[in-house]
Amino acid sequence: MAKKISNAKVVVDKDYVISEIDKRIYGSFIEHLGRAVYGGIYEPGHPTADENGFRKDVLELVKELQVPIVRYPGGNMVSAYNWEDGVGPRGNRPRRLELAWRVIETNEMGTNEFMDWSKLADTEVMMAVNLGTRGIDAARNFIEYCNHPSGTYWSDLRREHGYEDPHCIKTWCLGNEMDGPWQVGHKTADEYGRLAAETAKALRLVDPNIELVSCGSSNSDMPAFPEWEATTLSHTYEHVDYISLHQYYGNHENDTANYLAKSLDMDEFIKTVISTCDYVKAKKRSKKKIHLSFDEWNVWFHSNEQDKQIDPWIVAPPQLEDIYTFEDALLVGSMLNTMLKHSDRVKIACMAQLVNVIAPIMTENGGDVWKQTIFYPYYYSSVYGRGVALNPIVTSPKYDSKDFTDVPYLDISVVYNEEKEELVIFAVNRHLENQLHVDVDIRSFEGFEVVEHVVLENEDAKAKNTLGREQVQPHSNGQSYKEAGKVIGILPKFSWNMIRLQKNN
């Protein structure tokens, strides 16, 4: 039987520039939650553990992903966290009830250890302060401990703890999801806005070189969205650099066509936050532009029921351990495309999370490590999606789903790396039955030739990767060719693709 075919057209031009891509758009997140830390990045006694207890097999995969920044230590956990518990001699650190996830936090891993890990992982740290149960005083002491060179109580305490040089952490989050009633220390928009503004001023007095992220809505379905952004920014606008966005998607109804369209919801979320930021800018007659930090995003729904079975008050239980499917990887690819298409305003993004907890990397305690399906679009986007994002002009057939109308079968982002003379196309074919023949006009890229077409495809939407059995892996047998100033890309049905071109010198 002949394969069914749909056709799409794209025009790509060097002059259609969206923005330089901030590499931190490929960031991630490690929270003291489940096995993200204990059994994830840190497991003394593991066959691959180094002298610090860090799993080297995990580090290798993190470095493979080229993760540029990692948010730490939370997340919901940070809203009742005393940072002082996680510094100093390990034998003196208290075991605490961790209220967000109702587990025991041993504090065996803390700020200094995480900074050690981040250096080994070649990544920056995005540090969060507790604005739930604490406030200005704890935050200014924390940044003094981390960033001040010496000669004061907190900076000298860091030196006593074996860290002569300051950590020089640049990016700081002013709390986490403070609009959420589930948050310890939940606040109204005015309460949070005032506290965040005053905390920001204090932190900048200690270190004027930092960047600050104000809490946005916990997701686009929050009743107060986007009024929360408008109200909090009315207090924080001149004191912060970014506002955060958080969003997770799931396929609870097992409707694949509708599920793959959910990146359109993400697109609308970003546009609404941008509009709200610019409204506050206009209201304040400000010359400053607020950028976006999409510092929690992913698919999250598989583990919801099993997490209800976990007993409280144990150490590092297997929480939020979603095992991802092939269709999840396609949506993750589209979510990455969406952020690239908004790279003029989305400057930081953190896939939540990095290891074991709704993560691309999974481990077995004492055993092996493996790659989830979502690892692959994240990997290729991070490694090859550096440079400038271009605005492709797309003509694609469309479909309607339960929640969305006019969903393009072709979802695409384009990145040009002038230094490497490389043009990269990331494309998802959302069609569940038809190949997509894509005619890409690249006349402004004279002399560029296709060097690689990577495809992630599978006949089974629910195919998973598990330990020792990775059913979903990319291949490089994609069909693309150059013809008269155009790239003809043949995208298999229901697939994620990367077509990479280089200048033929």
mmCIF file of N, CA and C in Angstrom, residues 9 20 28 70 73 82 95 98 112 130 193 212 227 237 243 273 283 291 361 384 429-430 441 451 472 488-489:
data_model
loop_
_atom_site.group_PDB
_atom_site.id
_atom_site.type_symbol
_atom_site.label_atom_id
_atom_site.label_comp_id
_atom_site.label_asym_id
_atom_site.label_seq_id
_atom_site.Cartn_x
_atom_site.Cartn_y
_atom_site.Cartn_z
ATOM 1 N N LYS A 9 4.991 23.850 3.022
ATOM 2 C CA LYS A 9 6.040 24.713 2.481
ATOM 3 C C LYS A 9 6.555 25.631 3.577
ATOM 4 N N GLU A 20 18.985 36.317 19.066
ATOM 5 C CA GLU A 20 20.053 35.444 19.540
ATOM 6 C C GLU A 20 19.450 34.532 20.610
ATOM 7 N N SER A 28 17.922 23.126 33.228
ATOM 8 C CA SER A 28 17.148 22.085 33.900
ATOM 9 C C SER A 28 17.016 22.419 35.379
ATOM 10 N N VAL A 70 21.223 25.051 36.045
ATOM 11 C CA VAL A 70 20.334 24.159 36.794
ATOM 12 C C VAL A 70 19.759 24.924 37.987
ATOM 13 N N PRO A 73 17.394 24.902 45.188
ATOM 14 C CA PRO A 73 17.080 23.512 45.556
ATOM 15 C C PRO A 73 15.590 23.191 45.419
ATOM 16 N N ASN A 82 15.419 25.881 55.306
ATOM 17 C CA ASN A 82 16.422 26.710 55.963
ATOM 18 C C ASN A 82 17.785 26.385 55.348
ATOM 19 N N ARG A 95 18.265 16.523 60.560
ATOM 20 C CA ARG A 95 17.235 15.863 59.734
ATOM 21 C C ARG A 95 15.940 16.630 59.968
ATOM 22 N N GLU A 98 10.380 17.556 55.680
ATOM 23 C CA GLU A 98 10.269 18.396 54.480
ATOM 24 C C GLU A 98 8.782 18.436 54.120
ATOM 25 N N ASN A 112 26.972 23.991 49.214
ATOM 26 C CA ASN A 112 28.370 23.847 48.768
ATOM 27 C C ASN A 112 28.570 22.588 47.941
ATOM 28 N N ASN A 130 13.988 31.195 49.991
ATOM 29 C CA ASN A 130 12.715 30.888 50.640
ATOM 30 C C ASN A 130 11.967 32.185 50.961
ATOM 31 N N GLY A 193 4.359 40.546 46.059
ATOM 32 C CA GLY A 193 5.023 41.620 45.312
ATOM 33 C C GLY A 193 5.842 42.525 46.206
ATOM 34 N N LEU A 212 17.662 38.625 38.849
ATOM 35 C CA LEU A 212 16.600 38.166 39.737
ATOM 36 C C LEU A 212 15.356 37.770 38.959
ATOM 37 N N GLU A 227 -3.663 38.231 36.220
ATOM 38 C CA GLU A 227 -3.717 39.351 37.163
ATOM 39 C C GLU A 227 -2.582 39.254 38.177
ATOM 40 N N TYR A 237 8.713 45.428 39.215
ATOM 41 C CA TYR A 237 9.164 45.649 37.836
ATOM 42 C C TYR A 237 10.575 46.228 37.738
ATOM 43 N N ILE A 243 10.437 37.218 34.854
ATOM 44 C CA ILE A 243 9.311 36.655 35.577
ATOM 45 C C ILE A 243 9.196 35.198 35.162
ATOM 46 N N VAL A 273 1.834 36.319 28.957
ATOM 47 C CA VAL A 273 2.776 36.856 29.947
ATOM 48 C C VAL A 273 3.565 38.026 29.353
ATOM 49 N N LYS A 283 2.478 51.144 31.729
ATOM 50 C CA LYS A 283 1.842 51.819 32.870
ATOM 51 C C LYS A 283 2.869 52.593 33.688
ATOM 52 N N HIS A 291 12.198 40.026 30.799
ATOM 53 C CA HIS A 291 12.272 38.784 30.035
ATOM 54 C C HIS A 291 11.625 37.642 30.830
ATOM 55 N N ILE A 361 16.700 11.615 32.444
ATOM 56 C CA ILE A 361 17.691 10.638 32.897
ATOM 57 C C ILE A 361 17.114 9.862 34.074
ATOM 58 N N TYR A 384 22.550 21.326 19.255
ATOM 59 C CA TYR A 384 22.562 21.928 17.922
ATOM 60 C C TYR A 384 21.714 23.188 17.804
ATOM 61 N N ASN A 429 6.224 16.246 12.863
ATOM 62 C CA ASN A 429 5.054 15.929 12.043
ATOM 63 C C ASN A 429 3.987 15.375 12.975
ATOM 64 N N ARG A 430 2.950 16.167 13.215
ATOM 65 C CA ARG A 430 1.887 15.757 14.137
ATOM 66 C C ARG A 430 0.896 14.781 13.498
ATOM 67 N N ASP A 441 12.422 26.533 1.390
ATOM 68 C CA ASP A 441 13.169 27.481 0.552
ATOM 69 C C ASP A 441 14.313 28.079 1.380
ATOM 70 N N VAL A 451 23.664 17.547 5.867
ATOM 71 C CA VAL A 451 24.694 16.627 6.379
ATOM 72 C C VAL A 451 24.105 15.560 7.298
ATOM 73 N N VAL A 472 12.677 3.379 22.180
ATOM 74 C CA VAL A 472 12.612 4.630 21.423
ATOM 75 C C VAL A 472 14.004 5.239 21.367
ATOM 76 N N ILE A 488 14.247 19.496 0.398
ATOM 77 C CA ILE A 488 13.046 18.675 0.421
ATOM 78 C C ILE A 488 13.206 17.692 1.575
ATOM 79 N N GLY A 489 12.390 17.874 2.597
ATOM 80 C CA GLY A 489 12.445 17.003 3.772
ATOM 81 C C GLY A 489 11.236 16.100 3.808
#
